Amino acid sequence: MFADNPDLTLRRAAPDDAKAVHDLVCAAFARHVPVLGRKPRPMLADYAFAVRAHQVWLVDAPESPVAVLELIAAEDHLLVQALAVRPDHQGRGLGKALLHLAEREARRQGRCLLKLSSPEVMTESLALCLGLGFRETRRQTYWDSQIVFLEKALA
C-alpha cells in the first residue's frame, strides 16, 4: 500500500490506540478551527468507543501513527466517519490511499456504496474526494456552516 515509503505500515487500531487516534485527529483538524469557528466534529469524538465499535485503521510510521481512517458499516453502505493525516505527513498521498482502502473494504464487506461528509470550507478534502469519483448528493446547514454530503457507487 505504501510502496514509496516502506517505513509506513497499515493496521487496525486497538483499544490502547484511542489516545493516539484522538491526538492525531486533533492535530490534523486544528487548522480548521479558526475557519469554522468551532472544533470540527472529529475532534469531539470518543475514540475509545470508536476503536471498539467501528473499523479504525492506522498508518504507522516508526515513531507514531501518522494517519487514521474510521469506517462505520451500515446496511447498504460504508461510511467514512473520519479521515485524518498528521500535518507533517499531509500532501504525501496518505488520504488518497486511505480512501482507496475504504473502497476495498466496502467491496469486501459486500457494500456497493461509500459515503462521507465534510464542511464546505474544507476545500482540499472535498477536492480530493471529488477527484476520486465521489459525487455531491446534498448540503445541509450545521450550526453556521454548510456540510457537503458525498457518495461513491462501487462496481
JSON list of C-alpha atoms in Angstrom, two decimals:
[
{"chain": "A", "resi": 1, "resn": "MET", "atom": "CA", "xyz": [0.00, 0.00, 0.00]},
{"chain": "A", "resi": 2, "resn": "PHE", "atom": "CA", "xyz": [2.88, 2.36, 0.73]},
{"chain": "A", "resi": 3, "resn": "ALA", "atom": "CA", "xyz": [5.45, 1.14, -1.77]},
{"chain": "A", "resi": 4, "resn": "ASP", "atom": "CA", "xyz": [7.06, 4.58, -1.98]},
{"chain": "A", "resi": 5, "resn": "ASN", "atom": "CA", "xyz": [7.57, 4.62, 1.80]},
{"chain": "A", "resi": 6, "resn": "PRO", "atom": "CA", "xyz": [8.38, 1.22, 3.30]},
{"chain": "A", "resi": 7, "resn": "ASP", "atom": "CA", "xyz": [8.61, 2.75, 6.80]},
{"chain": "A", "resi": 8, "resn": "LEU", "atom": "CA", "xyz": [4.82, 3.10, 6.85]},
{"chain": "A", "resi": 9, "resn": "THR", "atom": "CA", "xyz": [2.58, 0.21, 7.87]},
{"chain": "A", "resi": 10, "resn": "LEU", "atom": "CA", "xyz": [-1.18, -0.24, 7.99]},
{"chain": "A", "resi": 11, "resn": "ARG", "atom": "CA", "xyz": [-3.05, -1.90, 10.84]},
{"chain": "A", "resi": 12, "resn": "ARG", "atom": "CA", "xyz": [-6.37, -1.93, 12.67]},
{"chain": "A", "resi": 13, "resn": "ALA", "atom": "CA", "xyz": [-6.40, 0.21, 15.77]},
{"chain": "A", "resi": 14, "resn": "ALA", "atom": "CA", "xyz": [-6.54, -1.48, 19.16]},
{"chain": "A", "resi": 15, "resn": "PRO", "atom": "CA", "xyz": [-8.26, -0.12, 22.30]},
{"chain": "A", "resi": 16, "resn": "ASP", "atom": "CA", "xyz": [-4.96, 1.20, 23.67]},
{"chain": "A", "resi": 17, "resn": "ASP", "atom": "CA", "xyz": [-4.59, 3.35, 20.50]},
{"chain": "A", "resi": 18, "resn": "ALA", "atom": "CA", "xyz": [-7.57, 5.57, 21.39]},
{"chain": "A", "resi": 19, "resn": "LYS", "atom": "CA", "xyz": [-5.50, 8.45, 22.80]},
{"chain": "A", "resi": 20, "resn": "ALA", "atom": "CA", "xyz": [-3.07, 8.39, 19.86]},
{"chain": "A", "resi": 21, "resn": "VAL", "atom": "CA", "xyz": [-6.03, 8.44, 17.43]},
{"chain": "A", "resi": 22, "resn": "HIS", "atom": "CA", "xyz": [-7.58, 11.39, 19.27]},
{"chain": "A", "resi": 23, "resn": "ASP", "atom": "CA", "xyz": [-4.29, 13.31, 19.32]},
{"chain": "A", "resi": 24, "resn": "LEU", "atom": "CA", "xyz": [-3.68, 12.64, 15.62]},
{"chain": "A", "resi": 25, "resn": "VAL", "atom": "CA", "xyz": [-7.21, 13.77, 14.66]},
{"chain": "A", "resi": 26, "resn": "CYS", "atom": "CA", "xyz": [-6.88, 16.93, 16.76]},
{"chain": "A", "resi": 27, "resn": "ALA", "atom": "CA", "xyz": [-3.52, 17.78, 15.19]},
{"chain": "A", "resi": 28, "resn": "ALA", "atom": "CA", "xyz": [-4.87, 17.21, 11.68]},
{"chain": "A", "resi": 29, "resn": "PHE", "atom": "CA", "xyz": [-8.06, 19.24, 12.14]},
{"chain": "A", "resi": 30, "resn": "ALA", "atom": "CA", "xyz": [-6.69, 22.08, 14.32]},
{"chain": "A", "resi": 31, "resn": "ARG", "atom": "CA", "xyz": [-6.11, 24.35, 11.32]},
{"chain": "A", "resi": 32, "resn": "HIS", "atom": "CA", "xyz": [-9.83, 24.25, 10.53]},
{"chain": "A", "resi": 33, "resn": "VAL", "atom": "CA", "xyz": [-10.95, 25.60, 13.92]},
{"chain": "A", "resi": 34, "resn": "PRO", "atom": "CA", "xyz": [-10.43, 29.32, 13.09]},
{"chain": "A", "resi": 35, "resn": "VAL", "atom": "CA", "xyz": [-12.26, 28.99, 9.76]},
{"chain": "A", "resi": 36, "resn": "LEU", "atom": "CA", "xyz": [-15.20, 27.05, 11.21]},
{"chain": "A", "resi": 37, "resn": "GLY", "atom": "CA", "xyz": [-15.31, 28.99, 14.45]},
{"chain": "A", "resi": 38, "resn": "ARG", "atom": "CA", "xyz": [-15.61, 25.70, 16.32]},
{"chain": "A", "resi": 39, "resn": "LYS", "atom": "CA", "xyz": [-13.93, 22.32, 16.57]},
{"chain": "A", "resi": 40, "resn": "PRO", "atom": "CA", "xyz": [-14.78, 20.01, 13.67]},
{"chain": "A", "resi": 41, "resn": "ARG", "atom": "CA", "xyz": [-16.88, 17.01, 14.71]},
{"chain": "A", "resi": 42, "resn": "PRO", "atom": "CA", "xyz": [-13.98, 14.51, 14.53]},
{"chain": "A", "resi": 43, "resn": "MET", "atom": "CA", "xyz": [-12.11, 16.48, 17.21]},
{"chain": "A", "resi": 44, "resn": "LEU", "atom": "CA", "xyz": [-15.00, 15.86, 19.63]},
{"chain": "A", "resi": 45, "resn": "ALA", "atom": "CA", "xyz": [-15.40, 12.13, 19.03]},
{"chain": "A", "resi": 46, "resn": "ASP", "atom": "CA", "xyz": [-14.97, 9.42, 21.66]},
{"chain": "A", "resi": 47, "resn": "TYR", "atom": "CA", "xyz": [-12.18, 7.37, 20.13]},
{"chain": "A", "resi": 48, "resn": "ALA", "atom": "CA", "xyz": [-12.17, 4.85, 22.98]},
{"chain": "A", "resi": 49, "resn": "PHE", "atom": "CA", "xyz": [-15.68, 3.97, 21.80]},
{"chain": "A", "resi": 50, "resn": "ALA", "atom": "CA", "xyz": [-14.84, 4.29, 18.08]},
{"chain": "A", "resi": 51, "resn": "VAL", "atom": "CA", "xyz": [-11.90, 1.90, 18.26]},
{"chain": "A", "resi": 52, "resn": "ARG", "atom": "CA", "xyz": [-14.13, -0.72, 19.91]},
{"chain": "A", "resi": 53, "resn": "ALA", "atom": "CA", "xyz": [-17.30, -0.20, 17.83]},
{"chain": "A", "resi": 54, "resn": "HIS", "atom": "CA", "xyz": [-16.07, 0.91, 14.40]},
{"chain": "A", "resi": 55, "resn": "GLN", "atom": "CA", "xyz": [-13.42, -0.07, 11.89]},
{"chain": "A", "resi": 56, "resn": "VAL", "atom": "CA", "xyz": [-10.47, 2.18, 12.69]},
{"chain": "A", "resi": 57, "resn": "TRP", "atom": "CA", "xyz": [-7.31, 1.87, 10.62]},
{"chain": "A", "resi": 58, "resn": "LEU", "atom": "CA", "xyz": [-3.95, 3.43, 11.43]},
{"chain": "A", "resi": 59, "resn": "VAL", "atom": "CA", "xyz": [-0.98, 4.22, 9.25]},
{"chain": "A", "resi": 60, "resn": "ASP", "atom": "CA", "xyz": [2.07, 3.88, 11.48]},
{"chain": "A", "resi": 61, "resn": "ALA", "atom": "CA", "xyz": [5.45, 5.48, 10.99]},
{"chain": "A", "resi": 62, "resn": "PRO", "atom": "CA", "xyz": [8.30, 4.20, 13.15]},
{"chain": "A", "resi": 63, "resn": "GLU", "atom": "CA", "xyz": [7.71, 6.87, 15.80]},
{"chain": "A", "resi": 64, "resn": "SER", "atom": "CA", "xyz": [3.88, 7.02, 15.93]},
{"chain": "A", "resi": 65, "resn": "PRO", "atom": "CA", "xyz": [0.66, 6.85, 13.91]},
{"chain": "A", "resi": 66, "resn": "VAL", "atom": "CA", "xyz": [0.53, 9.42, 11.11]},
{"chain": "A", "resi": 67, "resn": "ALA", "atom": "CA", "xyz": [-2.92, 8.83, 9.59]},
{"chain": "A", "resi": 68, "resn": "VAL", "atom": "CA", "xyz": [-6.26, 7.37, 10.62]},
{"chain": "A", "resi": 69, "resn": "LEU", "atom": "CA", "xyz": [-9.39, 6.17, 8.84]},
{"chain": "A", "resi": 70, "resn": "GLU", "atom": "CA", "xyz": [-12.62, 5.47, 10.73]},
{"chain": "A", "resi": 71, "resn": "LEU", "atom": "CA", "xyz": [-15.31, 3.47, 8.94]},
{"chain": "A", "resi": 72, "resn": "ILE", "atom": "CA", "xyz": [-18.84, 2.65, 10.08]},
{"chain": "A", "resi": 73, "resn": "ALA", "atom": "CA", "xyz": [-20.75, -0.18, 8.42]},
{"chain": "A", "resi": 74, "resn": "ALA", "atom": "CA", "xyz": [-24.38, 0.48, 7.56]},
{"chain": "A", "resi": 75, "resn": "GLU", "atom": "CA", "xyz": [-26.80, -1.90, 5.91]},
{"chain": "A", "resi": 76, "resn": "ASP", "atom": "CA", "xyz": [-26.28, -0.63, 2.36]},
{"chain": "A", "resi": 77, "resn": "HIS", "atom": "CA", "xyz": [-23.06, 1.41, 2.58]},
{"chain": "A", "resi": 78, "resn": "LEU", "atom": "CA", "xyz": [-19.81, 2.04, 4.38]},
{"chain": "A", "resi": 79, "resn": "LEU", "atom": "CA", "xyz": [-19.47, 5.48, 5.96]},
{"chain": "A", "resi": 80, "resn": "VAL", "atom": "CA", "xyz": [-16.15, 7.28, 6.19]},
{"chain": "A", "resi": 81, "resn": "GLN", "atom": "CA", "xyz": [-16.66, 8.83, 9.62]},
{"chain": "A", "resi": 82, "resn": "ALA", "atom": "CA", "xyz": [-13.18, 10.33, 9.90]},
{"chain": "A", "resi": 83, "resn": "LEU", "atom": "CA", "xyz": [-10.04, 10.60, 7.80]},
{"chain": "A", "resi": 84, "resn": "ALA", "atom": "CA", "xyz": [-7.07, 12.47, 9.22]},
{"chain": "A", "resi": 85, "resn": "VAL", "atom": "CA", "xyz": [-3.40, 12.82, 8.36]},
{"chain": "A", "resi": 86, "resn": "ARG", "atom": "CA", "xyz": [-0.90, 14.36, 10.76]},
{"chain": "A", "resi": 87, "resn": "PRO", "atom": "CA", "xyz": [0.14, 17.80, 9.43]},
{"chain": "A", "resi": 88, "resn": "ASP", "atom": "CA", "xyz": [3.78, 16.82, 8.88]},
{"chain": "A", "resi": 89, "resn": "HIS", "atom": "CA", "xyz": [2.64, 13.93, 6.64]},
{"chain": "A", "resi": 90, "resn": "GLN", "atom": "CA", "xyz": [-0.04, 15.76, 4.63]},
{"chain": "A", "resi": 91, "resn": "GLY", "atom": "CA", "xyz": [0.44, 16.08, 0.89]},
{"chain": "A", "resi": 92, "resn": "ARG", "atom": "CA", "xyz": [2.06, 12.64, 0.56]},
{"chain": "A", "resi": 93, "resn": "GLY", "atom": "CA", "xyz": [-0.95, 10.71, -0.72]},
{"chain": "A", "resi": 94, "resn": "LEU", "atom": "CA", "xyz": [-1.96, 9.10, 2.56]},
{"chain": "A", "resi": 95, "resn": "GLY", "atom": "CA", "xyz": [-5.52, 10.44, 2.45]},
{"chain": "A", "resi": 96, "resn": "LYS", "atom": "CA", "xyz": [-5.95, 9.14, -1.08]},
{"chain": "A", "resi": 97, "resn": "ALA", "atom": "CA", "xyz": [-4.52, 5.75, -0.09]},
{"chain": "A", "resi": 98, "resn": "LEU", "atom": "CA", "xyz": [-6.90, 5.52, 2.86]},
{"chain": "A", "resi": 99, "resn": "LEU", "atom": "CA", "xyz": [-9.90, 6.37, 0.67]},
{"chain": "A", "resi": 100, "resn": "HIS", "atom": "CA", "xyz": [-8.84, 3.56, -1.67]},
{"chain": "A", "resi": 101, "resn": "LEU", "atom": "CA", "xyz": [-8.68, 1.29, 1.38]},
{"chain": "A", "resi": 102, "resn": "ALA", "atom": "CA", "xyz": [-12.22, 2.39, 2.31]},
{"chain": "A", "resi": 103, "resn": "GLU", "atom": "CA", "xyz": [-13.40, 1.41, -1.18]},
{"chain": "A", "resi": 104, "resn": "ARG", "atom": "CA", "xyz": [-11.72, -2.00, -0.94]},
{"chain": "A", "resi": 105, "resn": "GLU", "atom": "CA", "xyz": [-13.21, -2.59, 2.50]},
{"chain": "A", "resi": 106, "resn": "ALA", "atom": "CA", "xyz": [-16.68, -1.61, 1.30]},
{"chain": "A", "resi": 107, "resn": "ARG", "atom": "CA", "xyz": [-16.47, -4.10, -1.58]},
{"chain": "A", "resi": 108, "resn": "ARG", "atom": "CA", "xyz": [-15.01, -6.80, 0.67]},
{"chain": "A", "resi": 109, "resn": "GLN", "atom": "CA", "xyz": [-17.88, -6.30, 3.10]},
{"chain": "A", "resi": 110, "resn": "GLY", "atom": "CA", "xyz": [-20.46, -6.53, 0.32]},
{"chain": "A", "resi": 111, "resn": "ARG", "atom": "CA", "xyz": [-21.41, -2.87, 0.19]},
{"chain": "A", "resi": 112, "resn": "CYS", "atom": "CA", "xyz": [-21.76, -1.06, -3.11]},
{"chain": "A", "resi": 113, "resn": "LEU", "atom": "CA", "xyz": [-21.71, 2.50, -1.78]},
{"chain": "A", "resi": 114, "resn": "LEU", "atom": "CA", "xyz": [-19.20, 4.63, 0.13]},
{"chain": "A", "resi": 115, "resn": "LYS", "atom": "CA", "xyz": [-20.44, 7.80, 1.87]},
{"chain": "A", "resi": 116, "resn": "LEU", "atom": "CA", "xyz": [-18.84, 10.72, 3.70]},
{"chain": "A", "resi": 117, "resn": "SER", "atom": "CA", "xyz": [-19.45, 14.34, 4.60]},
{"chain": "A", "resi": 118, "resn": "SER", "atom": "CA", "xyz": [-17.26, 17.40, 5.07]},
{"chain": "A", "resi": 119, "resn": "PRO", "atom": "CA", "xyz": [-17.77, 21.08, 5.84]},
{"chain": "A", "resi": 120, "resn": "GLU", "atom": "CA", "xyz": [-17.63, 23.06, 2.59]},
{"chain": "A", "resi": 121, "resn": "VAL", "atom": "CA", "xyz": [-14.74, 25.16, 3.94]},
{"chain": "A", "resi": 122, "resn": "MET", "atom": "CA", "xyz": [-12.52, 22.05, 3.93]},
{"chain": "A", "resi": 123, "resn": "THR", "atom": "CA", "xyz": [-11.91, 22.54, 0.24]},
{"chain": "A", "resi": 124, "resn": "GLU", "atom": "CA", "xyz": [-8.85, 20.27, -0.01]},
{"chain": "A", "resi": 125, "resn": "SER", "atom": "CA", "xyz": [-10.82, 17.33, 1.41]},
{"chain": "A", "resi": 126, "resn": "LEU", "atom": "CA", "xyz": [-13.70, 17.93, -0.96]},
{"chain": "A", "resi": 127, "resn": "ALA", "atom": "CA", "xyz": [-11.39, 18.28, -3.95]},
{"chain": "A", "resi": 128, "resn": "LEU", "atom": "CA", "xyz": [-9.67, 15.00, -3.06]},
{"chain": "A", "resi": 129, "resn": "CYS", "atom": "CA", "xyz": [-12.98, 13.16, -2.83]},
{"chain": "A", "resi": 130, "resn": "LEU", "atom": "CA", "xyz": [-14.43, 14.67, -5.99]},
{"chain": "A", "resi": 131, "resn": "GLY", "atom": "CA", "xyz": [-11.20, 13.81, -7.82]},
{"chain": "A", "resi": 132, "resn": "LEU", "atom": "CA", "xyz": [-11.60, 10.18, -6.71]},
{"chain": "A", "resi": 133, "resn": "GLY", "atom": "CA", "xyz": [-15.08, 9.91, -8.20]},
{"chain": "A", "resi": 134, "resn": "PHE", "atom": "CA", "xyz": [-17.33, 10.89, -5.30]},
{"chain": "A", "resi": 135, "resn": "ARG", "atom": "CA", "xyz": [-20.37, 12.97, -6.18]},
{"chain": "A", "resi": 136, "resn": "GLU", "atom": "CA", "xyz": [-22.17, 15.53, -4.09]},
{"chain": "A", "resi": 137, "resn": "THR", "atom": "CA", "xyz": [-25.63, 14.40, -3.03]},
{"chain": "A", "resi": 138, "resn": "ARG", "atom": "CA", "xyz": [-26.78, 17.27, -0.81]},
{"chain": "A", "resi": 139, "resn": "ARG", "atom": "CA", "xyz": [-25.81, 20.11, 1.51]},
{"chain": "A", "resi": 140, "resn": "GLN", "atom": "CA", "xyz": [-27.10, 20.75, 4.98]},
{"chain": "A", "resi": 141, "resn": "THR", "atom": "CA", "xyz": [-26.63, 23.59, 7.42]},
{"chain": "A", "resi": 142, "resn": "TYR", "atom": "CA", "xyz": [-24.91, 22.58, 10.64]},
{"chain": "A", "resi": 143, "resn": "TRP", "atom": "CA", "xyz": [-24.58, 25.42, 13.10]},
{"chain": "A", "resi": 144, "resn": "ASP", "atom": "CA", "xyz": [-23.29, 28.21, 10.87]},
{"chain": "A", "resi": 145, "resn": "SER", "atom": "CA", "xyz": [-21.62, 26.15, 8.16]},
{"chain": "A", "resi": 146, "resn": "GLN", "atom": "CA", "xyz": [-22.64, 24.03, 5.21]},
{"chain": "A", "resi": 147, "resn": "ILE", "atom": "CA", "xyz": [-21.92, 20.31, 5.31]},
{"chain": "A", "resi": 148, "resn": "VAL", "atom": "CA", "xyz": [-21.41, 18.65, 1.93]},
{"chain": "A", "resi": 149, "resn": "PHE", "atom": "CA", "xyz": [-22.55, 15.04, 1.65]},
{"chain": "A", "resi": 150, "resn": "LEU", "atom": "CA", "xyz": [-20.75, 12.86, -0.89]},
{"chain": "A", "resi": 151, "resn": "GLU", "atom": "CA", "xyz": [-21.07, 9.31, -2.07]},
{"chain": "A", "resi": 152, "resn": "LYS", "atom": "CA", "xyz": [-19.38, 6.96, -4.49]},
{"chain": "A", "resi": 153, "resn": "ALA", "atom": "CA", "xyz": [-21.05, 3.98, -6.09]},
{"chain": "A", "resi": 154, "resn": "LEU", "atom": "CA", "xyz": [-18.73, 0.98, -6.22]},
{"chain": "A", "resi": 155, "resn": "ALA", "atom": "CA", "xyz": [-18.78, -1.53, -9.04]}
]
